[in-house]
Amino acid sequence: MKVVVDGFGGDNAPLSVLQGSALAVKEYGVSIIMTGDESVLRKTAQEHNISVEGITFHHTEDVIEVCDDPTSIVKEHAQSSMAVAMKLLADGEADAFVSAGSTGAVVVGASLIVKRLKGIKRASIATVIPSQQGCFLLADAGANLECRPEMLTQFAMMGSIYMNRIIGVENPRIGLVNVGEEETKGRELQLETFSMLKESGMNFVGNVEARDIPLGKADVVVADGFTGNVILKLTEGLAKFLMGNIKDIFMGSLGGKMAAALVLKDMKKFKQKMDYKEYGGAPLLGSAKPVIKAHGSSDGYAYKNAIRQACDFVKQDVNGEIAKVLREQKAKA
Amino acid sequence: MKVVVDGFGGDNAPLSVLQGSALAVKEYGVSIIMTGDESVLRKTAQEHNISVEGITFHHTEDVIEVCDDPTSIVKEHAQSSMAVAMKLLADGEADAFVSAGSTGAVVVGASLIVKRLKGIKRASIATVIPSQQGCFLLADAGANLECRPEMLTQFAMMGSIYMNRIIGVENPRIGLVNVGEEETKGRELQLETFSMLKESGMNFVGNVEARDIPLGKADVVVADGFTGNVILKLTEGLAKFLMGNIKDIFMGSLGGKMAAALVLKDMKKFKQKMDYKEYGGAPLLGSAKPVIKAHGSSDGYAYKNAIRQACDFVKQDVNGEIAKVLREQKAKA
């Protein structure tokens, strides 16, 4: 298994990329191709005593930044560490791709360099989010602000395969984000998607109101990318706000500090349950080859998990299963 | 000051309506007209030892339920406690209206029975939500699933007046919910609304990503009703999920219970800060006369606060100020 990683994507690059890659080589026996300025990468590895065994460097000088226009990945930044890594994936030099860089650039680059699976209308950034029941997959989390019902239905299908094969959920429950549970609720997009999902033969459990999402009412939560992005970021912000206040209560008095000591172990366990790092990164579902977007603030551990996830994506043949379903759908039509 | 209340709206009606009304009479010296089955209302008051001084009953027999089609408020349920209360408001028999009943029916009833302020394109359900900085107003929270930029701009204007006059925020900061902070982000609706708000002369602070909403980046958070509904309900659901887990940690062990005792006071204070009951109900901004939608699960205390809010809406002449701004805008155009 060969994974190509963007050595200069992410807030903590290249250090966390090197750390994560070294861990992945050691733990999973994977081979890594790392793009980026080779001398900087080697120097960073040396300074931090990180083994580069199993890592091949592919020298590039340019980097695409979060503030750059995503479409520049095929123009001004066609020689960036991310673009070159994607080209290596597209050319068959690697089995999967991981980057913690600009989400927009990953989406555009995947679409234009890696291309989509045949029959997939749009690739979807899908994110695993912790919930009361473990976790759920949110698709789309922001790649497609405007969606048609066919797109949402494909997100549901791909998300279902992902949750089954990668997270191990038997017959994942698919829910459509809406303002009410009734079939008659929502805008045109929700009304049409509801009937398509109902007819699809998938395990569609109906509309899901946003208040039921964190409670785990569905395993695959389907929404247009605008709504999905709001759900993803509000979840982050609200968790930060609430947990920050709880922390302030614990740290704000002597009694609080004593209380914190008493529940430390359980709080840590809960915090770990809520941690995105456990789930690796966000797969770009529908991409012709496995593309994983790691969290921008990934540390070495999170990066390692993103590489593991990329390997699982290949081993579990998620794309093969998606292609199979598309063929079956075509045959039926 | 005379407030007409829907005696049979809400999960805890008529008890909480009677309790809240009695408290409001006592504390604010307001007169209440209460619609609904008079014998049931009088019997409930007697059984619970609630004073009916200052409360006039207006007998109605029908009730519009949450599961009823909202438009039935002007057809099958035109004689319901909610519809009749709205008619009393429209006819000038009362200065303001409060109901904890079906949100859909309140929105439709307000639009068709109470009507809108002249020049207002759509009335908006606006909800006050606690945040790190105190609270913010979310408009629209679900009344208008499809919006045009002019509508969002009016929601911003009305919301700003509300936050200033009712919550006491000086020069409220208006933020537009979007997937990124940059002016170029979002769908057509966000792009056009951004330029309208920028030109409006209001205190527009730009796009707000959902993660910054709970942190209090804006005092008036503007969104279409679909997105706003997702924000409102996800906030509810996530707070329930996170606080429920914290509670489980406290209650799950002896150490946890001891810890809970140590931080009980601070946790209660935080819980109160997060409690919607403190802010009363959701105003229907743009309605020709003050319409307040109390939370469906309001108890007597929350209901009392909703009545106080209705009185404030009248006293602070929110509608007069909205009308004034509309006149100024018309004069400028």
XYZ file of C-alpha atoms in Angstrom:
666
model
C 0.000 0.000 0.000
C 1.361 3.388 -1.050
C -0.111 6.638 0.243
C 0.943 10.008 -1.131
C 0.801 12.815 1.426
C 0.963 16.562 0.944
C 3.955 17.468 3.078
C 3.044 21.123 3.312
C -0.713 21.032 3.914
C -2.090 21.974 7.348
C -1.424 24.324 10.231
C 1.271 22.093 11.702
C 2.955 21.065 8.447
C 5.423 19.717 7.727
C 6.099 18.483 11.288
C 2.750 16.733 11.897
C 2.843 15.206 8.401
C 6.280 13.745 9.098
C 5.249 12.527 12.535
C 2.016 10.981 11.283
C 3.738 9.371 8.317
C 6.499 7.849 10.438
C 3.900 6.449 12.843
C 1.868 5.045 9.943
C 4.928 3.365 8.397
C 5.725 1.773 11.738
C 2.200 0.738 12.712
C 0.625 -0.189 9.371
C 3.653 -1.010 7.232
C 2.472 1.471 4.604
C 4.810 3.187 2.115
C 4.624 6.969 1.996
C 5.402 9.370 -0.816
C 5.697 12.866 0.586
C 5.611 15.964 -1.592
C 7.238 19.244 -0.634
C 10.602 20.906 -0.262
C 12.846 17.911 0.318
C 15.592 19.735 2.179
C 13.118 21.315 4.596
C 11.382 17.974 5.090
C 14.646 16.127 5.760
C 15.883 18.869 8.068
C 12.620 18.904 10.058
C 12.713 15.139 10.386
C 16.273 15.232 11.585
C 15.662 18.041 14.066
C 12.750 16.154 15.596
C 14.408 12.787 15.428
C 11.714 11.389 13.120
C 12.563 8.278 11.122
C 12.163 8.664 7.366
C 12.303 4.935 6.720
C 9.527 3.969 4.324
C 9.092 7.581 3.227
C 10.056 8.661 -0.294
C 10.335 12.407 -0.825
C 9.071 13.977 -4.024
C 10.524 17.445 -4.260
C 8.208 20.409 -4.943
C 8.823 24.026 -4.086
C 5.436 25.686 -4.190
C 2.679 25.498 -1.565
C -1.010 26.340 -1.972
C -2.208 28.248 1.079
C -5.647 28.294 2.701
C -6.074 31.912 1.583
C -5.314 31.081 -2.084
C -8.129 30.717 -4.581
C -8.847 26.957 -4.711
C -8.902 26.968 -8.520
C -5.277 28.148 -8.513
C -4.368 24.497 -7.850
C -4.563 23.890 -11.603
C -3.034 27.249 -12.568
C -0.532 29.264 -10.495
C -0.148 26.453 -7.973
C -0.059 23.494 -10.378
C 3.414 22.674 -9.005
C 2.428 22.948 -5.343
C 2.920 20.057 -2.933
C -0.824 19.354 -3.004
C -1.257 19.494 -6.785
C 1.785 17.305 -7.424
C 0.634 14.772 -4.827
C -2.737 14.594 -6.562
C -1.047 14.085 -9.919
C 0.957 11.183 -8.472
C -2.343 9.677 -7.283
C -4.007 10.208 -10.648
C -1.018 8.679 -12.457
C -1.204 5.528 -10.361
C 1.987 6.190 -8.414
C 0.040 5.878 -5.161
C -3.152 4.169 -3.968
C -4.509 7.034 -1.887
C -3.929 10.701 -1.039
C -3.958 12.637 2.228
C -3.706 16.390 2.811
C -4.417 18.649 5.764
C -4.294 21.702 3.491
C -7.017 23.980 2.090
C -10.361 22.154 1.834
C -11.340 24.197 -1.192
C -8.132 23.266 -3.013
C -8.566 19.576 -2.133
C -12.108 19.647 -3.541
C -11.165 21.489 -6.727
C -7.945 19.508 -7.181
C -9.714 16.190 -6.709
C -12.374 17.159 -9.197
C -9.955 18.428 -11.875
C -6.808 16.344 -11.319
C -8.041 13.072 -9.782
C -11.484 13.296 -11.443
C -14.727 11.703 -10.300
C -15.953 8.122 -10.458
C -17.912 7.601 -13.661
C -21.585 8.311 -13.017
C -21.014 10.416 -9.884
C -22.434 13.910 -10.330
C -20.437 15.605 -7.578
C -17.852 14.492 -5.072
C -18.822 15.178 -1.473
C -16.688 16.096 1.514
C -18.032 13.820 4.215
C -17.144 14.230 7.867
C -17.484 11.817 10.735
C -18.855 13.601 13.814
C -19.215 12.097 17.309
C -22.754 11.611 18.607
C -24.627 10.015 21.481
C -24.655 6.728 19.563
C -20.996 6.803 18.599
C -20.704 8.815 15.416
C -22.449 9.766 12.213
C -21.296 10.791 8.750
C -22.314 14.242 7.494
C -22.455 14.583 3.690
C -22.047 17.119 2.237
C -19.996 19.163 4.692
C -19.309 22.077 2.368
C -18.026 21.028 -1.054
C -21.321 21.657 -2.885
C -23.246 24.718 -1.715
C -25.958 24.209 -4.325
C -27.298 20.705 -4.729
C -29.882 18.876 -6.775
C -31.849 15.924 -5.380
C -29.856 13.391 -7.450
C -26.671 14.682 -5.859
C -28.014 14.313 -2.316
C -29.231 10.816 -3.160
C -25.746 9.874 -4.356
C -24.214 11.376 -1.191
C -26.544 9.115 0.796
C -25.510 6.039 -1.178
C -21.778 6.759 -0.917
C -22.067 7.726 2.743
C -23.882 4.507 3.503
C -21.111 2.438 1.912
C -18.482 4.429 3.806
C -20.177 4.003 7.172
C -20.609 0.319 6.526
C -17.137 -0.491 5.242
C -14.969 1.933 7.191
C -16.835 2.523 10.450
C -18.478 -0.907 10.495
C -22.105 0.146 10.830
C -24.513 -2.556 9.692
C -27.162 -1.190 7.312
C -26.561 2.508 8.093
C -29.660 4.645 8.715
C -29.863 7.539 6.266
C -31.515 10.776 7.425
C -32.274 13.931 5.443
C -31.718 17.211 7.305
C -34.983 19.100 7.349
C -37.041 21.583 9.383
C -39.576 18.934 10.411
C -40.020 15.191 10.366
C -43.069 15.114 8.113
C -42.651 14.220 4.445
C -44.305 17.520 3.449
C -41.690 19.691 5.206
C -38.889 21.659 3.641
C -37.986 23.352 0.399
C -38.251 21.885 -3.085
C -34.825 20.256 -2.632
C -35.894 18.372 0.494
C -39.284 17.374 -0.900
C -37.770 15.883 -4.058
C -34.841 14.275 -2.250
C -37.260 12.715 0.233
C -39.140 10.903 -2.516
C -35.953 9.832 -4.289
C -34.516 8.405 -1.069
C -37.816 6.734 -0.230
C -37.788 4.959 -3.597
C -34.069 4.175 -3.487
C -34.185 0.913 -1.565
C -31.651 2.351 0.895
C -32.267 2.327 4.639
C -33.837 5.802 4.613
C -35.248 6.727 8.025
C -36.804 9.981 6.844
C -36.289 13.619 7.716
C -34.053 14.456 10.651
C -34.478 17.670 12.577
C -31.193 19.273 13.580
C -31.887 18.726 17.287
C -31.874 14.943 16.731
C -28.553 14.883 14.836
C -26.261 14.880 17.916
C -28.503 12.285 19.532
C -27.594 9.883 16.723
C -30.920 9.516 14.946
C -29.160 8.700 11.680
C -25.786 7.213 10.711
C -25.584 9.146 7.458
C -26.862 12.723 7.672
C -27.527 14.147 4.223
C -27.637 17.859 3.465
C -26.587 20.372 0.826
C -23.086 21.689 1.452
C -24.260 25.032 2.801
C -26.431 23.453 5.477
C -23.836 20.760 6.141
C -21.100 23.317 6.621
C -23.294 25.180 9.126
C -23.928 21.898 10.991
C -20.238 20.998 11.076
C -19.021 24.402 12.216
C -21.844 25.031 14.695
C -21.092 21.659 16.276
C -17.447 22.704 16.650
C -18.281 26.145 17.968
C -20.963 25.078 20.387
C -18.849 22.247 21.802
C -16.045 24.752 22.307
C -18.390 27.232 23.977
C -20.068 24.722 26.303
C -16.954 22.762 27.229
C -15.078 26.040 27.718
C -17.683 27.165 30.227
C -17.531 23.829 32.054
C -13.756 24.173 32.188
C -14.089 27.691 33.583
C -16.382 26.360 36.311
C -13.808 23.707 37.208
C -10.889 26.102 37.133
C -12.667 29.083 38.674
C -12.576 28.029 42.326
C -10.835 25.720 44.738
C -14.002 23.619 44.985
C -14.103 23.456 41.201
C -10.526 22.234 41.048
C -11.286 19.539 43.583
C -14.353 18.569 41.580
C -12.261 18.401 38.412
C -9.847 16.014 40.077
C -12.736 13.742 41.017
C -14.123 13.452 37.486
C -10.891 13.855 35.550
C -10.809 10.323 34.201
C -14.413 10.344 33.001
C -14.091 13.824 31.520
C -10.999 12.738 29.608
C -12.836 9.704 28.292
C -15.705 11.911 27.143
C -13.310 14.395 25.564
C -11.643 11.568 23.675
C -15.029 10.329 22.476
C -15.718 13.830 21.148
C -12.316 14.119 19.460
C -12.234 14.292 15.682
C -8.693 12.920 15.757
C -9.986 9.421 16.411
C -11.790 9.311 13.082
C -8.940 10.508 10.891
C -9.984 12.893 8.155
C -12.857 13.616 5.834
C -13.116 11.416 2.733
C -13.964 13.078 -0.564
C -16.639 10.585 -1.573
C -17.030 10.079 -5.311
C -13.451 10.892 -6.183
C -12.021 8.405 -8.732
C -9.281 7.484 -6.271
C -9.207 7.744 -2.465
C -8.764 11.359 -1.332
C -8.716 12.100 2.406
C -8.805 15.637 3.778
C -7.201 15.619 7.222
C -8.234 18.301 9.705
C -6.232 21.503 9.229
C -5.023 21.440 12.809
C -4.067 17.756 12.770
C -1.173 16.749 14.969
C 0.952 13.682 14.239
C -1.556 11.335 15.856
C -4.528 12.718 13.864
C -2.438 12.577 10.700
C -1.537 8.965 11.344
C -5.246 8.168 11.702
C -5.983 9.928 8.410
C -3.384 7.705 6.706
C -4.931 4.616 8.341
C -8.285 5.733 7.025
C -6.849 6.151 3.524
C -5.509 2.583 3.719
C -8.889 1.285 4.947
C -10.586 3.097 2.075
C -8.382 1.172 -0.358
C -8.522 -2.183 1.436
C -12.276 -2.067 1.934
C -12.663 -1.112 -1.723
C -15.158 1.670 -1.020
C -14.841 2.946 -4.584
C -15.368 -0.536 -6.018
C -18.576 -0.860 -4.053
C -19.777 2.601 -5.146
C -19.054 1.705 -8.784
C -20.934 -1.577 -8.352
C -24.024 0.214 -7.016
C -23.864 2.706 -9.884
C -23.722 -0.165 -12.405
C -26.708 -1.842 -10.746
C -28.649 1.417 -10.815
C -27.835 1.875 -14.485
C -28.915 -1.675 -15.275
C -32.222 -1.127 -13.488
C -32.958 2.165 -15.268
C -51.595 47.564 28.690
C -53.734 44.696 27.501
C -52.237 41.412 26.297
C -54.344 38.707 24.671
C -53.075 35.194 25.334
C -53.978 31.910 23.672
C -55.178 29.863 26.630
C -54.807 26.546 24.858
C -51.477 26.925 23.062
C -48.448 24.944 24.265
C -47.547 21.607 25.821
C -48.488 22.742 29.318
C -51.636 24.695 28.427
C -53.838 25.853 29.933
C -52.052 25.538 33.303
C -48.825 27.361 32.390
C -50.796 30.074 30.557
C -52.900 30.689 33.661
C -49.863 30.646 35.944
C -47.855 32.962 33.704
C -50.773 35.337 33.261
C -51.473 35.543 36.987
C -47.790 36.270 37.636
C -47.749 38.923 34.923
C -50.864 40.642 36.312
C -49.278 40.734 39.735
C -45.784 41.783 38.686
C -46.437 44.107 35.744
C -49.994 45.273 36.379
C -50.979 44.172 32.892
C -54.548 43.202 31.884
C -54.958 39.806 30.254
C -57.585 38.570 27.821
C -57.427 34.783 27.669
C -59.088 32.791 24.895
C -60.235 29.204 25.324
C -62.884 27.094 26.974
C -63.905 29.319 29.875
C -65.188 26.558 32.145
C -61.983 24.532 31.741
C -59.874 27.632 32.313
C -61.800 28.634 35.450
C -61.755 25.074 36.764
C -57.996 24.724 36.179
C -57.354 28.060 37.891
C -59.452 27.030 40.871
C -57.850 23.601 41.170
C -54.388 25.120 41.206
C -55.340 28.055 43.340
C -54.418 30.587 40.652
C -55.893 34.081 40.941
C -57.893 35.195 37.904
C -57.894 38.832 38.962
C -57.010 41.008 35.985
C -57.813 38.168 33.572
C -60.845 38.373 31.270
C -61.880 35.122 29.639
C -63.011 35.073 26.039
C -64.768 31.786 25.419
C -63.744 29.646 22.436
C -64.185 25.931 22.036
C -61.822 24.901 19.296
C -58.035 24.459 19.553
C -55.481 24.334 16.726
C -52.956 21.601 17.425
C -49.277 21.413 16.471
C -50.098 18.581 14.066
C -52.790 20.628 12.264
C -52.031 22.271 8.944
C -51.038 25.859 9.847
C -53.291 27.309 7.145
C -56.293 25.737 8.889
C -56.133 28.706 11.274
C -58.151 30.706 8.742
C -60.384 27.784 7.720
C -61.383 24.835 9.924
C -59.801 26.396 12.981
C -60.905 29.985 12.468
C -62.700 29.767 15.822
C -59.760 28.250 17.698
C -58.323 29.908 20.795
C -55.326 31.087 18.753
C -57.284 32.450 15.787
C -59.767 34.300 17.993
C -56.950 35.774 20.086
C -55.318 37.049 16.905
C -58.601 38.572 15.769
C -58.919 40.393 19.083
C -55.420 41.772 18.507
C -56.193 42.779 14.931
C -59.424 44.462 16.047
C -57.591 46.563 18.588
C -59.031 44.814 21.632
C -55.502 44.133 22.864
C -52.055 45.678 22.444
C -50.112 42.454 21.997
C -50.543 38.700 21.550
C -48.811 35.688 23.095
C -49.163 31.995 22.245
C -47.117 28.900 23.033
C -49.003 26.963 20.353
C -47.993 25.774 16.871
C -45.276 27.991 15.377
C -46.594 27.388 11.873
C -50.083 28.498 12.878
C -48.712 31.609 14.630
C -46.786 32.563 11.494
C -49.695 31.950 9.114
C -52.245 33.492 11.480
C -50.121 36.583 12.013
C -49.644 36.995 8.301
C -53.321 36.522 7.377
C -55.189 37.811 10.450
C -52.870 40.383 12.029
C -51.155 41.264 8.710
C -47.711 42.731 8.169
C -46.370 46.222 8.689
C -46.665 48.181 5.453
C -43.473 47.763 3.434
C -42.327 44.589 5.186
C -41.945 41.748 2.695
C -42.088 38.877 5.189
C -42.480 38.608 8.920
C -39.645 36.750 10.628
C -39.665 34.492 13.664
C -36.680 35.746 15.637
C -35.240 33.862 18.582
C -32.930 35.028 21.322
C -30.234 32.415 21.985
C -27.648 32.510 24.798
C -24.012 32.945 23.767
C -20.613 33.575 25.285
C -21.298 37.318 25.157
C -24.784 37.117 26.645
C -27.170 36.434 23.812
C -27.854 37.008 20.147
C -30.978 37.235 18.010
C -31.388 34.695 15.221
C -33.601 35.830 12.333
C -35.134 33.996 10.587
C -35.551 30.917 12.790
C -37.874 29.047 10.447
C -40.798 31.123 9.207
C -39.380 31.669 5.708
C -37.574 28.685 4.203
C -36.932 30.477 0.932
C -35.659 34.040 1.165
C -34.607 36.838 -1.133
C -31.811 39.272 -0.216
C -34.302 42.108 0.464
C -36.015 39.893 3.022
C -32.792 39.079 4.859
C -31.866 42.759 4.846
C -35.211 43.624 6.444
C -34.732 40.850 9.037
C -31.383 42.460 9.891
C -32.982 45.884 10.281
C -35.862 44.643 12.433
C -33.570 42.414 14.474
C -31.253 45.298 15.140
C -34.117 47.441 16.458
C -35.318 44.550 18.627
C -31.897 43.885 20.145
C -31.454 47.566 20.821
C -34.865 48.347 22.306
C -35.729 45.080 24.069
C -32.362 43.561 25.010
C -30.594 46.911 25.373
C -27.656 46.308 23.024
C -26.097 49.532 21.784
C -25.625 49.544 18.012
C -26.122 45.769 17.521
C -23.594 43.996 15.290
C -25.272 42.286 12.360
C -23.724 39.117 10.946
C -24.725 37.071 7.921
C -24.490 33.290 8.325
C -22.124 31.973 5.669
C -19.617 29.213 4.937
C -16.661 31.582 5.125
C -15.821 35.088 6.246
C -14.762 36.417 2.865
C -17.182 38.571 0.859
C -16.913 36.134 -2.069
C -18.204 33.136 -0.097
C -21.625 31.546 -0.267
C -24.508 31.101 -2.633
C -26.182 33.779 -4.696
C -28.400 34.666 -1.708
C -25.432 35.333 0.572
C -23.460 37.232 -2.071
C -26.352 39.592 -2.819
C -27.363 39.989 0.821
C -23.760 40.810 1.698
C -23.682 43.741 -0.699
C -27.110 44.982 0.383
C -26.125 44.887 4.059
C -22.797 46.526 3.298
C -24.610 49.420 1.612
C -27.361 49.605 4.213
C -25.688 51.884 6.732
C -26.413 49.313 9.442
C -23.671 47.990 11.728
C -22.908 45.044 9.451
C -19.862 43.085 10.665
C -19.775 40.753 7.671
C -20.157 37.031 7.225
C -20.273 34.867 10.310
C -19.204 31.229 10.198
C -21.405 28.959 12.282
C -18.564 28.145 14.677
C -18.405 31.813 15.713
C -22.144 32.153 16.398
C -22.098 30.681 19.946
C -19.023 32.754 20.722
C -21.100 35.886 20.192
C -19.496 37.348 17.092
C -22.749 39.095 16.144
C -25.780 40.371 18.063
C -28.143 39.798 15.149
C -27.488 36.619 13.186
C -29.225 36.702 9.823
C -30.100 33.594 7.816
C -32.831 32.157 5.647
C -35.411 30.246 7.689
C -34.120 26.823 6.658
C -30.583 27.553 7.846
C -31.874 29.427 10.899
C -34.078 26.523 11.906
C -31.094 24.180 11.658
C -29.036 26.561 13.827
C -31.783 26.862 16.452
C -32.495 23.156 16.695
C -28.873 22.021 16.508
C -28.063 24.412 19.353
C -30.852 22.832 21.407
C -29.861 19.274 20.538
C -26.154 19.700 21.027
C -26.590 21.475 24.364
C -28.827 18.610 25.468
C -26.291 16.017 24.268
C -23.250 17.652 25.842
C -24.891 18.673 29.118
C -26.498 15.237 29.351
C -23.089 13.600 29.106
C -21.671 15.928 31.750
C -24.611 15.056 33.992
C -23.975 11.340 33.424
C -20.367 11.828 34.464
C -21.490 13.558 37.650
C -24.151 11.009 38.448
C -22.209 7.925 37.346
C -19.955 7.492 40.358
C -19.580 8.458 43.978
C -16.653 10.713 43.048
C -18.825 12.309 40.386
C -21.573 13.001 42.891
C -19.103 14.609 45.242
C -17.754 16.671 42.360
C -21.285 17.735 41.438
C -21.876 18.967 44.967
C -18.739 21.097 44.752
C -19.724 22.878 41.531
C -23.497 22.792 41.960
C -23.897 26.540 42.399
C -21.759 27.461 39.393
C -23.376 24.799 37.207
C -26.815 26.107 38.130
C -25.751 29.632 37.269
C -24.474 28.446 33.885
C -27.638 26.443 33.259
C -29.723 29.526 34.023
C -27.594 31.581 31.618
C -28.324 28.982 28.928
C -32.047 28.892 29.666
C -34.398 30.171 26.978
C -36.973 30.924 29.669
C -35.101 34.046 30.698
C -35.671 35.672 27.324
C -39.403 35.006 27.027
C -40.527 34.013 23.569
C -39.769 34.629 19.934
C -41.130 37.843 18.427
C -42.651 37.679 14.971
C -40.829 40.707 13.598
C -42.694 42.632 10.921
C -46.149 41.734 12.154
C -48.477 44.782 12.148
C -49.032 44.325 15.874
C -46.837 42.644 18.518
C -46.989 38.849 18.200
C -44.891 36.749 20.580
C -44.455 33.002 20.138
C -43.644 31.499 23.538
C -41.676 28.235 23.635
C -43.975 25.221 23.292
C -42.766 23.744 26.564
C -43.065 27.016 28.500
C -43.882 26.721 32.169
C -45.588 29.524 34.108
C -42.318 31.399 34.613
C -41.375 31.284 30.917
C -44.896 32.335 29.997
C -44.747 35.287 32.368
C -41.501 36.360 30.691
C -43.130 36.101 27.269
C -45.903 38.433 28.472
C -43.304 40.848 29.854
C -41.593 40.765 26.497
C -44.902 41.517 24.744
C -45.353 44.534 27.046
C -41.791 45.707 26.363
C -42.409 45.359 22.634
C -45.350 47.765 22.980
C -43.721 50.173 25.429
C -40.479 50.384 23.484
C -42.494 50.928 20.312
C -40.477 48.449 18.251
C -43.034 48.603 15.455
C -43.010 52.411 15.454
C -39.248 52.369 15.015
C -39.425 49.782 12.211
C -42.054 51.886 10.430
C -39.885 54.969 10.844
C -36.873 53.256 9.258
C -39.055 52.030 6.379
C -40.287 55.600 5.782
C -36.726 56.904 5.781
C -35.655 54.183 3.337
C -38.571 55.047 1.073
C -37.732 58.746 1.203
C -34.106 58.000 0.269
C -35.047 55.743 -2.652
